Coordinates of C-alpha atoms and ligand atoms in Angstrom, one line a residue:
M1 CA -17.0 -74.3 35.0
E2 CA -15.3 -72.1 37.7
E3 CA -12.1 -72.6 35.8
V4 CA -13.7 -71.5 32.5
L5 CA -15.2 -68.5 34.3
K6 CA -11.9 -67.5 35.7
F7 CA -10.1 -67.8 32.4
L8 CA -12.6 -65.7 30.6
K9 CA -12.7 -63.0 33.3
D10 CA -8.8 -62.9 33.4
A11 CA -8.7 -62.7 29.6
G12 CA -11.1 -59.7 29.9
V13 CA -12.4 -60.2 26.3
Y14 CA -13.5 -63.2 24.4
Y15 CA -14.8 -63.6 20.9
L16 CA -18.3 -65.0 20.3
A17 CA -18.9 -66.7 17.0
T18 CA -22.4 -67.3 15.6
A19 CA -23.7 -68.4 12.3
E20 CA -25.9 -66.4 10.0
G21 CA -26.9 -68.9 7.4
D22 CA -23.6 -70.2 6.0
Q23 CA -21.8 -67.0 7.1
P24 CA -19.8 -67.1 10.4
R25 CA -20.0 -63.9 12.4
V26 CA -17.7 -63.0 15.3
R27 CA -17.4 -60.1 17.8
P28 CA -15.8 -59.2 21.1
F29 CA -17.8 -59.9 24.2
G30 CA -16.9 -59.6 27.9
T31 CA -19.8 -60.6 30.1
V32 CA -19.6 -64.0 31.8
H33 CA -21.3 -65.1 35.0
I34 CA -22.3 -68.2 36.8
F35 CA -25.9 -68.3 38.0
E36 CA -27.6 -71.4 39.5
G37 CA -24.7 -73.6 38.3
K38 CA -24.8 -72.4 34.7
L39 CA -22.5 -70.2 32.7
Y40 CA -24.3 -67.1 31.4
I41 CA -23.4 -64.3 29.0
Q42 CA -25.4 -61.1 28.4
T43 CA -26.5 -59.2 25.3
G44 CA -29.3 -57.1 23.9
K45 CA -32.2 -58.6 22.0
V46 CA -32.0 -55.8 19.4
K47 CA -28.5 -56.9 18.3
A48 CA -27.9 -59.0 15.3
V49 CA -25.9 -61.5 17.5
S50 CA -29.1 -62.1 19.5
K51 CA -31.2 -62.8 16.4
Q52 CA -28.5 -65.1 15.0
I53 CA -28.5 -67.1 18.3
Q54 CA -32.3 -67.4 18.3
A55 CA -32.1 -68.7 14.7
N56 CA -29.2 -71.1 15.4
P57 CA -28.2 -71.5 19.1
K58 CA -24.9 -73.3 18.3
V59 CA -22.0 -70.9 19.1
E60 CA -18.4 -71.0 19.9
I61 CA -16.3 -68.6 22.0
C62 CA -12.6 -68.1 22.1
A63 CA -10.3 -66.2 24.5
F64 CA -6.5 -66.0 24.7
K65 CA -4.3 -65.2 27.7
D66 CA -0.7 -65.8 28.7
G67 CA 0.1 -68.3 25.9
K68 CA -3.1 -70.3 26.5
W69 CA -6.4 -70.2 24.7
L70 CA -9.8 -71.5 25.5
R71 CA -12.6 -72.4 23.2
V72 CA -16.1 -73.1 24.5
S73 CA -18.6 -74.6 22.1
G74 CA -22.2 -75.4 22.8
E75 CA -25.8 -74.1 22.6
L76 CA -27.0 -70.9 24.2
V77 CA -30.4 -70.9 25.8
R78 CA -32.3 -67.6 26.5
D79 CA -33.4 -67.2 30.1
D80 CA -36.0 -64.6 30.4
R81 CA -36.4 -64.8 34.2
R82 CA -36.0 -61.6 36.0
E83 CA -33.7 -63.1 38.6
A84 CA -31.3 -64.4 36.0
K85 CA -31.0 -60.9 34.5
E86 CA -30.7 -59.2 37.9
S87 CA -27.9 -61.5 38.9
M88 CA -26.0 -60.6 35.7
L89 CA -26.6 -56.9 36.2
E90 CA -25.4 -57.2 39.8
A91 CA -22.2 -58.8 38.5
Y92 CA -21.7 -56.0 35.9
P93 CA -23.1 -52.8 37.5
M94 CA -21.8 -50.7 34.7
L95 CA -24.4 -52.3 32.4
K96 CA -27.2 -50.8 34.5
G97 CA -26.9 -47.5 32.6
R98 CA -28.0 -49.2 29.4
Y99 CA -29.8 -52.3 30.6
S100 CA -32.4 -53.3 33.2
A101 CA -34.0 -56.6 34.3
D102 CA -37.3 -55.1 33.3
D103 CA -36.6 -53.7 29.8
D104 CA -37.6 -55.5 26.6
N105 CA -34.0 -55.7 25.5
T106 CA -31.8 -57.2 28.1
E107 CA -31.0 -60.9 27.4
V108 CA -29.1 -63.4 29.3
L109 CA -28.3 -66.9 27.9
Y110 CA -26.7 -69.9 29.4
F111 CA -24.5 -72.6 27.9
K112 CA -26.1 -76.0 27.3
D113 CA -24.1 -79.1 26.3
A114 CA -20.9 -77.1 26.4
A115 CA -17.4 -78.4 25.8
A116 CA -14.5 -76.1 26.9
T117 CA -11.0 -76.9 25.6
F118 CA -7.9 -75.3 27.1
S119 CA -5.0 -75.3 24.7
S120 CA -1.4 -74.1 24.6
F121 CA 1.7 -74.6 22.4
T122 CA 3.3 -76.6 25.2
E123 CA 0.6 -78.9 26.6
A124 CA -1.9 -81.3 25.3
P125 CA -5.4 -79.9 24.9
R126 CA -7.7 -80.5 27.9
T127 CA -11.5 -80.6 27.5
V128 CA -14.1 -80.1 30.3
T129 CA -17.9 -80.4 29.7
F130 CA -20.8 -78.8 31.5
Ligands
LIG201 C1 -14.4 -55.5 25.0 C2 -15.8 -55.6 24.5 C3 -16.7 -56.3 25.3 C4 -18.0 -56.4 24.8 N1 -18.9 -57.2 25.5 C5 -20.2 -57.3 25.1 C6 -21.1 -58.2 25.8 O1 -20.7 -58.9 26.8 N2 -22.3 -58.3 25.3 C7 -22.8 -57.6 24.2 O2 -23.9 -57.7 23.8 N3 -21.9 -56.7 23.6 C8 -20.6 -56.6 24.0 N4 -19.8 -55.8 23.3 C9 -20.3 -55.1 22.1 C10 -20.4 -56.0 20.9 O3 -19.2 -56.5 20.5 C11 -21.1 -55.3 19.7 O4 -22.3 -54.8 20.1 C12 -21.3 -56.2 18.5 O5 -21.5 -55.3 17.4 C13 -22.4 -57.2 18.6 O6 -22.4 -58.1 17.5 P1 -23.4 -57.9 16.3 O7 -23.1 -56.6 15.6 O8 -23.1 -59.0 15.4 O9 -24.8 -57.9 16.9 C14 -18.5 -55.7 23.7 C15 -17.5 -55.0 23.0 C16 -16.2 -54.9 23.4 C17 -15.3 -54.1 22.6

């Protein structure tokens, strides 16, 4: 999981795919954080992406860096605990202007049953699960 965190942070941006009915939706994301041994991302409950995840928690993310790409598929689980939100906001202090652990909007979610596959044009794909 540390390796996945590092790749996503080094890439700077990853793309988060959700499903809205039979229509895939994808958008750039950046937040990624490990808390209590789980890989978390952050969003706002008001966003369409949040509503899509609540309706169907199966997601996939993809990032690319230095000729390698990473795909992480799994389910996202909302964690409404204050300490989980605090931990994310401490990792991304710039979010504190728009989000707080006590507002009704801030949402953090962790990956459950995740499979992360590292790929490149030169090496065989390698999958880790967490
Ligand atoms: C580089 C970059 C990183 C971003 N990271 C996040 C993020 O971590 N969480 C988030 O909620 N929005 C993030 N955004 C904004 C979302 O991409 C944007 O709100 C998007 O419209 C959300 O998807 P939706 O319109 O389907 O709800 C980021 C945007 C950019 C350009």
